[in-house]
Short mmCIF file of C-alpha atoms and ligand atoms in Angstrom, two decimals:
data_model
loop_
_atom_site.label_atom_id
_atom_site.label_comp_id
_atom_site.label_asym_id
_atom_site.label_seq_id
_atom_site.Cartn_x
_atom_site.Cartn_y
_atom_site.Cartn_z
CA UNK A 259 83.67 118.20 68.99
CA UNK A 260 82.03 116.27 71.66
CA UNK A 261 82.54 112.51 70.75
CA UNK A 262 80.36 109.75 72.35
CA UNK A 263 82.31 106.68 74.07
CA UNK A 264 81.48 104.35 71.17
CA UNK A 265 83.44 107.08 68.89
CA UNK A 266 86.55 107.26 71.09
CA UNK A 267 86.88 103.35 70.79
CA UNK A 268 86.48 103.33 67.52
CA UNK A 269 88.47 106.14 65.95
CA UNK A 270 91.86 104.18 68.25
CA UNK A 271 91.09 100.95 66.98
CA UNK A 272 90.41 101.13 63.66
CA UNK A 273 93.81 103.32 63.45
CA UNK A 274 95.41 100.74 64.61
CA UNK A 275 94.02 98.41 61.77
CA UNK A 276 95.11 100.89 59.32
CA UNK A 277 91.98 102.69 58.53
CA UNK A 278 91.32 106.61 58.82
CA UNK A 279 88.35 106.41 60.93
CA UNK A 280 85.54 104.36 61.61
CA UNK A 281 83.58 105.80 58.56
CA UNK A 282 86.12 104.23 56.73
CA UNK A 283 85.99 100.75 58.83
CA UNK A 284 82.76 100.20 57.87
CA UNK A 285 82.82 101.14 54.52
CA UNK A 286 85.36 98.49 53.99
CA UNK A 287 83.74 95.85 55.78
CA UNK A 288 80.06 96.99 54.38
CA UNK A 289 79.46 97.59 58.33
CA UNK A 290 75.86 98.78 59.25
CA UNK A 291 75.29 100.75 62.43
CA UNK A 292 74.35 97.90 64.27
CA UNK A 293 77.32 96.11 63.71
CA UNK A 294 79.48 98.54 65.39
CA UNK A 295 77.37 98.67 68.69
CA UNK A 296 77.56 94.71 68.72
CA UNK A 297 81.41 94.80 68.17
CA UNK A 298 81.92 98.06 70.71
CA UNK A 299 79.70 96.43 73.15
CA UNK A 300 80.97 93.03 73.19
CA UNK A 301 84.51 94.27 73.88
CA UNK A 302 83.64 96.65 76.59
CA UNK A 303 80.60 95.69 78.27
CA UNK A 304 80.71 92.29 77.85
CA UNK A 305 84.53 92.07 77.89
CA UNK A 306 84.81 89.66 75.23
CA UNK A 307 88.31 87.68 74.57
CA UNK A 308 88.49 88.75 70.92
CA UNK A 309 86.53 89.33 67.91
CA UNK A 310 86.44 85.73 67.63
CA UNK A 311 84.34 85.14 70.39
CA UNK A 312 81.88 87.44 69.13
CA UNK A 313 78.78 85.00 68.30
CA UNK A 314 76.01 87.07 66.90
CA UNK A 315 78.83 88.55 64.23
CA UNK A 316 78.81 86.12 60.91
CA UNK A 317 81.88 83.81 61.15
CA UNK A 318 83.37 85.21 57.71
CA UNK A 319 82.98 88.38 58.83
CA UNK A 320 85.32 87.56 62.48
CA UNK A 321 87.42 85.90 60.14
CA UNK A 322 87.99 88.92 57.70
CA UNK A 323 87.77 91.44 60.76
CA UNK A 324 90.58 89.57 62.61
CA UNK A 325 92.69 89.09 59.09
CA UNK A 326 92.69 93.05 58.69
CA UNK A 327 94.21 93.45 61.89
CA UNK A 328 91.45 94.19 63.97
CA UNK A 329 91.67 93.56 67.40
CA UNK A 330 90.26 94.32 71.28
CA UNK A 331 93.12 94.43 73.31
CA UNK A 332 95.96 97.30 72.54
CA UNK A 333 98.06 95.58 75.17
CA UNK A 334 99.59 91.87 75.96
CA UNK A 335 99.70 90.31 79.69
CA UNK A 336 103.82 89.90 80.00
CA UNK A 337 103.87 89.01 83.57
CA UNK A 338 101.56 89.12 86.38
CA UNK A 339 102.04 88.81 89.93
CA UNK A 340 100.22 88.21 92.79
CA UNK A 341 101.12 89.41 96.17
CA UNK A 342 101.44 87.54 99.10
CA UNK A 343 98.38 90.05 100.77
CA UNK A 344 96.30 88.07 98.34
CA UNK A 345 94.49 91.12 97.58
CA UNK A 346 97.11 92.57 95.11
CA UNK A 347 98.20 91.68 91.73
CA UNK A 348 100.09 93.65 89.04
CA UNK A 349 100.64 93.18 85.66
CA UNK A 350 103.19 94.33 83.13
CA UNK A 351 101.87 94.98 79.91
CA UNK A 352 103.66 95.04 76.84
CA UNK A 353 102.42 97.79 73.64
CA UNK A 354 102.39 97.04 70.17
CA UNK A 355 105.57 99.16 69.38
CA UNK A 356 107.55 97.02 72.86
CA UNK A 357 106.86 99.58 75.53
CA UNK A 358 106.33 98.40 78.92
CA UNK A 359 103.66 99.80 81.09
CA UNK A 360 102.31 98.26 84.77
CA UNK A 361 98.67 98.10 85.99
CA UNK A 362 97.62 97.31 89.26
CA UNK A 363 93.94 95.55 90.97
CA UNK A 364 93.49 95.90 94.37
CA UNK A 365 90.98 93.31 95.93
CA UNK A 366 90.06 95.05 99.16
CA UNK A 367 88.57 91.57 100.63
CA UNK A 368 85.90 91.81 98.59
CA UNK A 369 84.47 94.95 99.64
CA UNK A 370 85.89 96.94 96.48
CA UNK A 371 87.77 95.92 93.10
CA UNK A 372 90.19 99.03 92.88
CA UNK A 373 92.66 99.18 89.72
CA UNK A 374 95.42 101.50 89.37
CA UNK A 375 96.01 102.24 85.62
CA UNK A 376 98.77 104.07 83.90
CA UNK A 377 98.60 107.36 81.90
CA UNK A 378 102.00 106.96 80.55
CA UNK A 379 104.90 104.99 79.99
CA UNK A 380 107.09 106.00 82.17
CA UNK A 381 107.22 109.52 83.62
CA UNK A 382 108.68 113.09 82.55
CA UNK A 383 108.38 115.14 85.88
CA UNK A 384 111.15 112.82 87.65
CA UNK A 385 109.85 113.30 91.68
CA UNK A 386 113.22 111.92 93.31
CA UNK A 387 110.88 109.69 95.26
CA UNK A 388 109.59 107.86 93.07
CA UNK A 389 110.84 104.91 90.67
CA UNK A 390 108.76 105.73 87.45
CA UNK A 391 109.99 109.24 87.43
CA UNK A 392 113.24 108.53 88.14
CA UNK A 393 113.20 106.06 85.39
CA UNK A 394 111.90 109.00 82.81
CA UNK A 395 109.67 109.15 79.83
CA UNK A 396 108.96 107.31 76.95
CA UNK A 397 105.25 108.29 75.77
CA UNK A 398 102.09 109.11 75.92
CA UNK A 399 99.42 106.09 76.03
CA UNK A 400 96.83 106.23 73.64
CA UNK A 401 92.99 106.09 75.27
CA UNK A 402 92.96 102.40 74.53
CA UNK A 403 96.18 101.35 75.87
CA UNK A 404 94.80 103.18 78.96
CA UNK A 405 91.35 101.80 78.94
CA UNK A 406 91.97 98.55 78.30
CA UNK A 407 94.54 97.81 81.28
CA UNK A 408 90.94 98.33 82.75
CA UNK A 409 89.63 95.60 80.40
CA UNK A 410 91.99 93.47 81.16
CA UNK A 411 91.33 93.61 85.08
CA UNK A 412 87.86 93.66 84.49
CA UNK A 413 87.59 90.69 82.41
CA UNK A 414 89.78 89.01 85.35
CA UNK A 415 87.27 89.71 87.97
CA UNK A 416 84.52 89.05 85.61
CA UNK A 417 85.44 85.36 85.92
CA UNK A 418 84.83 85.53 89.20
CA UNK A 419 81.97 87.06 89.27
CA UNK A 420 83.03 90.12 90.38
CA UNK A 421 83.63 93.87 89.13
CA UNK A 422 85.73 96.93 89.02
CA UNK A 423 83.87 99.05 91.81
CA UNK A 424 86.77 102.15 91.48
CA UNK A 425 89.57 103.37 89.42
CA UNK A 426 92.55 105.48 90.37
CA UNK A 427 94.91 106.91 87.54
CA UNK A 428 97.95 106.37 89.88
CA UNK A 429 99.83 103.96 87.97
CA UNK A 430 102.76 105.37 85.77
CA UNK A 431 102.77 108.97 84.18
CA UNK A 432 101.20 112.00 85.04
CA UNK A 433 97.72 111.91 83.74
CA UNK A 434 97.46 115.82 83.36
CA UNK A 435 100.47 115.53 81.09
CA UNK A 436 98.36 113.29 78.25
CA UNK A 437 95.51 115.12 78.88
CA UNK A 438 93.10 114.75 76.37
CA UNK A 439 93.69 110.74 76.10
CA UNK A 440 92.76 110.49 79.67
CA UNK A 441 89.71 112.73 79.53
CA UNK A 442 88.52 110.03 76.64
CA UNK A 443 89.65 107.44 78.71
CA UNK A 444 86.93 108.62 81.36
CA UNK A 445 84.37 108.86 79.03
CA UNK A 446 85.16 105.32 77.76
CA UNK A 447 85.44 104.20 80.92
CA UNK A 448 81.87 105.97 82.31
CA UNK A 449 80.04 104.90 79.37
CA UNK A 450 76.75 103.13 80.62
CA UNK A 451 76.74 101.20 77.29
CA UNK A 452 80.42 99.69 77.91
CA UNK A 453 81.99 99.18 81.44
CA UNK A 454 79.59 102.20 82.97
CA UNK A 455 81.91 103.18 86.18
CA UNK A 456 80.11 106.25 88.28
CA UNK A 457 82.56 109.44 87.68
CA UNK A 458 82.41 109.64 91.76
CA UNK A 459 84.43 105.98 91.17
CA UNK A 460 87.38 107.66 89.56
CA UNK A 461 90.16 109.78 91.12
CA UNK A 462 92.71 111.85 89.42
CA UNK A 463 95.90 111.66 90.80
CA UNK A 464 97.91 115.41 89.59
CA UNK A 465 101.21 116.46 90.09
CA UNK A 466 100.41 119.74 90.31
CA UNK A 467 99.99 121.42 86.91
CA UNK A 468 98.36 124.40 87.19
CA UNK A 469 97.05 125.01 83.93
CA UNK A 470 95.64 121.31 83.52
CA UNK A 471 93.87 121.43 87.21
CA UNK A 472 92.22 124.71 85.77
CA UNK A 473 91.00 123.17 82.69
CA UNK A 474 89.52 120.24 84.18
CA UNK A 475 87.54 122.47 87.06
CA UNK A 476 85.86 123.73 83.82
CA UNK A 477 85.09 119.83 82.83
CA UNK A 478 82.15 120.29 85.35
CA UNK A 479 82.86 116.09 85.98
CA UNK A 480 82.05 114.23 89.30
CA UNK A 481 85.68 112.63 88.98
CA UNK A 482 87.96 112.66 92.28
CA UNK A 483 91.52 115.10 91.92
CA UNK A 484 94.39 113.98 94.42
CA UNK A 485 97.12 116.01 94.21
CA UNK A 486 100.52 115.40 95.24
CA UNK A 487 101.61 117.89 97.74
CA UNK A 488 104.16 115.48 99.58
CA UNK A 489 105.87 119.14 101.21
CA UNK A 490 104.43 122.00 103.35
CA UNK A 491 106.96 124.93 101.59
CA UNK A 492 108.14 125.51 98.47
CA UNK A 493 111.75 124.49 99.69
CA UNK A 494 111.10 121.44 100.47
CA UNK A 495 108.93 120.43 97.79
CA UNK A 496 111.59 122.14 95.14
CA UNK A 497 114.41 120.40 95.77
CA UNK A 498 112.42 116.49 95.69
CA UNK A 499 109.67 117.70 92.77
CA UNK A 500 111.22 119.83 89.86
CA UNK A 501 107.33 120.60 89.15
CA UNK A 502 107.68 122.94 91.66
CA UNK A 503 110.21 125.15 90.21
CA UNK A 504 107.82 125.85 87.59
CA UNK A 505 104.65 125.69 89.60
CA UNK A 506 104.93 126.50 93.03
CA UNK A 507 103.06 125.76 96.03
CA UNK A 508 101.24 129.14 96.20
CA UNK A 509 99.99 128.43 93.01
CA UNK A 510 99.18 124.80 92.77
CA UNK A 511 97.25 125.81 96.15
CA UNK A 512 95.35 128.94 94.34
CA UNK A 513 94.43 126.60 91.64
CA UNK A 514 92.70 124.08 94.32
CA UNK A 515 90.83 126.98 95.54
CA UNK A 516 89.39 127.94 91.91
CA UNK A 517 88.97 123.96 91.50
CA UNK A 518 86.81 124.24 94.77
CA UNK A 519 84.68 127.44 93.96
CA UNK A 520 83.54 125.93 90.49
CA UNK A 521 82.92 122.24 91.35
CA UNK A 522 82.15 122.12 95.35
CA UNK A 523 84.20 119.05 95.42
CA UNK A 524 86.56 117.41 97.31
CA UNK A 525 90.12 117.50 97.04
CA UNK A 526 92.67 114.93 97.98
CA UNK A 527 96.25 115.57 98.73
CA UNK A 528 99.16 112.87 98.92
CA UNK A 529 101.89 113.78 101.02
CA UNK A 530 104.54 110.41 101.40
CA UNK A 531 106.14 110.35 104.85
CA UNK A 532 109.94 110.95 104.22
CA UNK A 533 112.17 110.30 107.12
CA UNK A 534 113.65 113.76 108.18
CA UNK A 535 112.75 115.44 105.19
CA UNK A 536 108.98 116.52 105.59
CA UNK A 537 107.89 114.81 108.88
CA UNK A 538 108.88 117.16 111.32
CA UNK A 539 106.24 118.62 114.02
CA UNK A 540 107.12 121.75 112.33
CA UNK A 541 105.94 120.20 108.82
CA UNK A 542 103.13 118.93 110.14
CA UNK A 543 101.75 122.58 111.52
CA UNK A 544 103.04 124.33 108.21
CA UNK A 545 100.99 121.89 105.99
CA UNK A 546 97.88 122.46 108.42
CA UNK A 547 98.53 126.18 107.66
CA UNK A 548 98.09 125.82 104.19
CA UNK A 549 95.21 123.16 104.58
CA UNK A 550 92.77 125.59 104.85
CA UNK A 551 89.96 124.41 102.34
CA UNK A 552 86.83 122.86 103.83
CA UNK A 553 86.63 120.34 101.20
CA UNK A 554 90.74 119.76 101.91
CA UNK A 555 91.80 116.08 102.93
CA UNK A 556 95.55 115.00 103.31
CA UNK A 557 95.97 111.23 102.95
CA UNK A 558 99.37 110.09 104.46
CA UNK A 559 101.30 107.74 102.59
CA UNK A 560 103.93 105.64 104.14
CA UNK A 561 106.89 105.40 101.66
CA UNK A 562 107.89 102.41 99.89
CA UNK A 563 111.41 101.86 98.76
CA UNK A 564 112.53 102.54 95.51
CA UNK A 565 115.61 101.38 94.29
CA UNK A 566 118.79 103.66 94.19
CA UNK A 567 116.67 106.22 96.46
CA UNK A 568 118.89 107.80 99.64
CA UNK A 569 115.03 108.31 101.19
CA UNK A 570 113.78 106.41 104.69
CA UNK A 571 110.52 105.94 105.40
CA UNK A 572 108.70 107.56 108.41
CA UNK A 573 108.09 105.40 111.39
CA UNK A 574 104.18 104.25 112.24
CA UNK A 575 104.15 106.19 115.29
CA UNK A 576 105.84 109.36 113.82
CA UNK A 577 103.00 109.55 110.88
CA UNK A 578 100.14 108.90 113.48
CA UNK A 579 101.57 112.03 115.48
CA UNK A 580 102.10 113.91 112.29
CA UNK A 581 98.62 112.70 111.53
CA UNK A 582 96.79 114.09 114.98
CA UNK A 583 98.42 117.31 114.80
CA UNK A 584 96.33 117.67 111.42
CA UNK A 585 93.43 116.59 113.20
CA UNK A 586 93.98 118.39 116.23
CA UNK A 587 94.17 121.91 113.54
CA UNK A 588 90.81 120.79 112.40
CA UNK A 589 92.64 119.09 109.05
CA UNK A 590 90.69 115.81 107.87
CA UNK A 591 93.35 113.29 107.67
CA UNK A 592 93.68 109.19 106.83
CA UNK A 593 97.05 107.37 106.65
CA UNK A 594 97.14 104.97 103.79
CA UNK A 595 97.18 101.53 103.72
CA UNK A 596 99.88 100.41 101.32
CA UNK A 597 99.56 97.03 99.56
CA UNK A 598 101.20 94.76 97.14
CA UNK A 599 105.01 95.94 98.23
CA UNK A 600 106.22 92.83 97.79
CA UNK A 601 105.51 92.58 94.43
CA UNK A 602 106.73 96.21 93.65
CA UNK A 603 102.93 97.19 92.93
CA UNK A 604 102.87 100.00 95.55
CA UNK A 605 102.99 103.86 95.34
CA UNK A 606 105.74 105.19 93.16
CA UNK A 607 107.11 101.39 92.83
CA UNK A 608 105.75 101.07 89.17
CA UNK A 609 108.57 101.32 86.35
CA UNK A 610 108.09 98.12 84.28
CA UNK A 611 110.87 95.55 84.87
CA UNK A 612 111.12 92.77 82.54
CA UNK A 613 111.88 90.52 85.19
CA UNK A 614 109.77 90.45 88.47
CA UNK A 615 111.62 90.76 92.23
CA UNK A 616 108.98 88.58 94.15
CA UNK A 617 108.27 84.87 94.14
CA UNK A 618 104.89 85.31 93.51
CA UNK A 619 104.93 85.33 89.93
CA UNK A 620 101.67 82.99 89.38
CA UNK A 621 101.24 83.50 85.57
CA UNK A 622 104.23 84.17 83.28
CA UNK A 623 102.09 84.69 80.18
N1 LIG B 219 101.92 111.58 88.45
C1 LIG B 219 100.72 111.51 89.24
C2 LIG B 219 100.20 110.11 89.37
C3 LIG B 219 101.07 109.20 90.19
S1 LIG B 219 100.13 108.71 91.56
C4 LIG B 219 100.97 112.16 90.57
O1 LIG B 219 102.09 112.59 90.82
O2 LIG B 219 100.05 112.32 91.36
C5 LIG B 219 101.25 107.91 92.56
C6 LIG B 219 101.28 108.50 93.94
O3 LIG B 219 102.29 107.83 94.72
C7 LIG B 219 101.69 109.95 93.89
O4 LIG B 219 101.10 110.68 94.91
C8 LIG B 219 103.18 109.82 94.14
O5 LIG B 219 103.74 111.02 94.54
C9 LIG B 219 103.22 108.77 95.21
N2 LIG B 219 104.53 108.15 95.34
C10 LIG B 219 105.55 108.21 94.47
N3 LIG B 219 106.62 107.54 94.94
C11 LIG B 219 106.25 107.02 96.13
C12 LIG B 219 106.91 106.21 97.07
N4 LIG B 219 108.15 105.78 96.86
N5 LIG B 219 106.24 105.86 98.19
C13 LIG B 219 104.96 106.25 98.38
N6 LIG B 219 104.29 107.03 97.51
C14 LIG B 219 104.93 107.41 96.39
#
């Protein structure tokens, strides 16, 4: 069953309070239709603090709402940092049963509000890479823990008269591996009536699971997939992503080209610039071998330390020589701009400490 955005919010929240499913809700609160838009609407499209602040709801009724547990936000601010690029901040979130999840907004001077959300807590397909993996897994988030790290950042911005203009599910977790919750998430998010982001705003960031990439080329959405390739052979990508031993290359690569034939759309792959392990001339002609899609683009990603990791990062002038030899095959290539290191709120630097590294800690909520 195909359920409308309004639905999705509702069937999470009033779980959370206790009650079956909305049906219920209302029943118990003698809610007419019209209630539920206002109370749906005011938390996510006009990103209200609480039920409280709803105004055109009857006090008693706020009151009784808020005293049966009730509530917008699935997730608590713990900490959140600003980076000294004044364009990044991250926040760790805390969940109602203590897990610990990190968000990211990326202010790219003003031109576009990015956020980086989280899927998961933590991470089950442990890429050697990268800290959340490498930290493992703890669970699956629920479509409102993942939709409202996007209220949260939203409701920032808001008070500054500004608005998320993109979203990237690149924060913890693989969002293919808690499928369904993200697929609501996007719905949530995209719904005109409630924070109404284009589909062509969000990007899918994949690991590489076949089956999932399959099943949402059927979805028939306008939503970006990025997958992370980070290797030109199945050697190298083996023995740094245990994905690969049970999807390899070949395959992640024949899925792309299915993904392609149905939906005519772009596809994205990440490949992070490891110091002698995958940014070799050689490397660089292999992975324009495979790169053979019209609608393929590699984005380089400089690496950012993770702690305990025996990886170096590639030099600048290595990647941009990796990165012309891609060009020069006819391979559309950008290098990415990494932000917010200092604060640990880069790529693969998300895994949830209690206690922040930087000095930049400007709210400790
Ligand atoms: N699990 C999903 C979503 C994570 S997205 C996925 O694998 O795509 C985060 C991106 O940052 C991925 O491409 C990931 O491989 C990359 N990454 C991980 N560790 C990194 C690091 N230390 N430096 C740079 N990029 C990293």
């Amino acid at each position: 069953m195909v359920r409308n955005a309004q639905e999705i919010w509702f069937a999470e929240k009033v779980r959370r309070a206790g009650f079956a499913d909305a049906a219920a809700f209302a029943e118990h609160f003698g809610l007419k239709p019209y209630r539920l838009e206002q109370i749906y609407r005011a938390a996510a499209k006009e990103l209200a603090e609480n039920v409280e602040a709803v105004t055109p709801l009857p006090k008693e009724l706020r009151a009784q709402l808020e005293a049966g547990g009730f509530s917008f936000d699935s997730i608590t601010p713990v900490v959140i940092q600003r980076s000294s690029d004044a364009q990044t901040s991250k926040g760790l979130f805390k969940l109602a049963d203590g897990a610990e999840i990190e968000a990211v907004l990326m202010e790219h001077f003003g031109n576009r509000n990015t956020i980086c959300i989280s899927s998961q807590a933590g991470c089950a397909f442990a890429c050697a890479f990268c800290s959340t993996g490498q930290a493992g897994f703890t669970r699956n988030l629920t479509v409102d823990e993942i939709f409202d790290q996007a209220r949260y950042f939203a409701r920032e911005l808001a008070a500054k008269d500004k608005r998320i203009t993109n979203i990237v599910f690149m924060g913890m977790g693989e969002p293919f591996h808690n499928y369904d919750a993200v697929m609501n998430a996007v719905a949530l998010l995209h719904d005109p009536h409630g924070l109404g982001l284009g589909h062509r705003h969000i990007t899918i960031s994949t690991v590489g699971l076949v089956d999932k990439i399959d099943r949402f080329s059927d979805e028939r959405l306008q939503v970006n997939l990025a997958i992370s390739l980070h290797a030109p052979n199945d050697a190298i990508r083996s023995a740094m992503m245990p994905v690969n031993r049970k999807f390899s290359l070949e395959e992640v690569m024949a899925a792309c080209e299915r993904y392609i034939t149905k939906t005519n759309r772009k596809i994205f792959f990440e490949y992070v610039m490891l110091r002698d392990v995958n940014d070799s001339e050689e490397n660089a002609r292999e992975l324009s071998r495979i790169m053979t899609g019209h609608l393929y683009h590699v984005n380089l990603i400089p690496y950012n330390t993770t702690p305990g990791a025996s990886f170096a990062g590639t030099d600048q002038e290595r990647i941009w020589r990796f990165a012309g030899i891609l060009e020069a095959a006819g391979v559309p290539v950008t290098v990415r701009q990494n932000m917010g290191r200092d604060i640990a709120a880069a790529c693969g630097q998300l895994r949830a400490e209690p206690r922040p590294r930087a000095k930049q800690v400007v709210t400790q909520v």
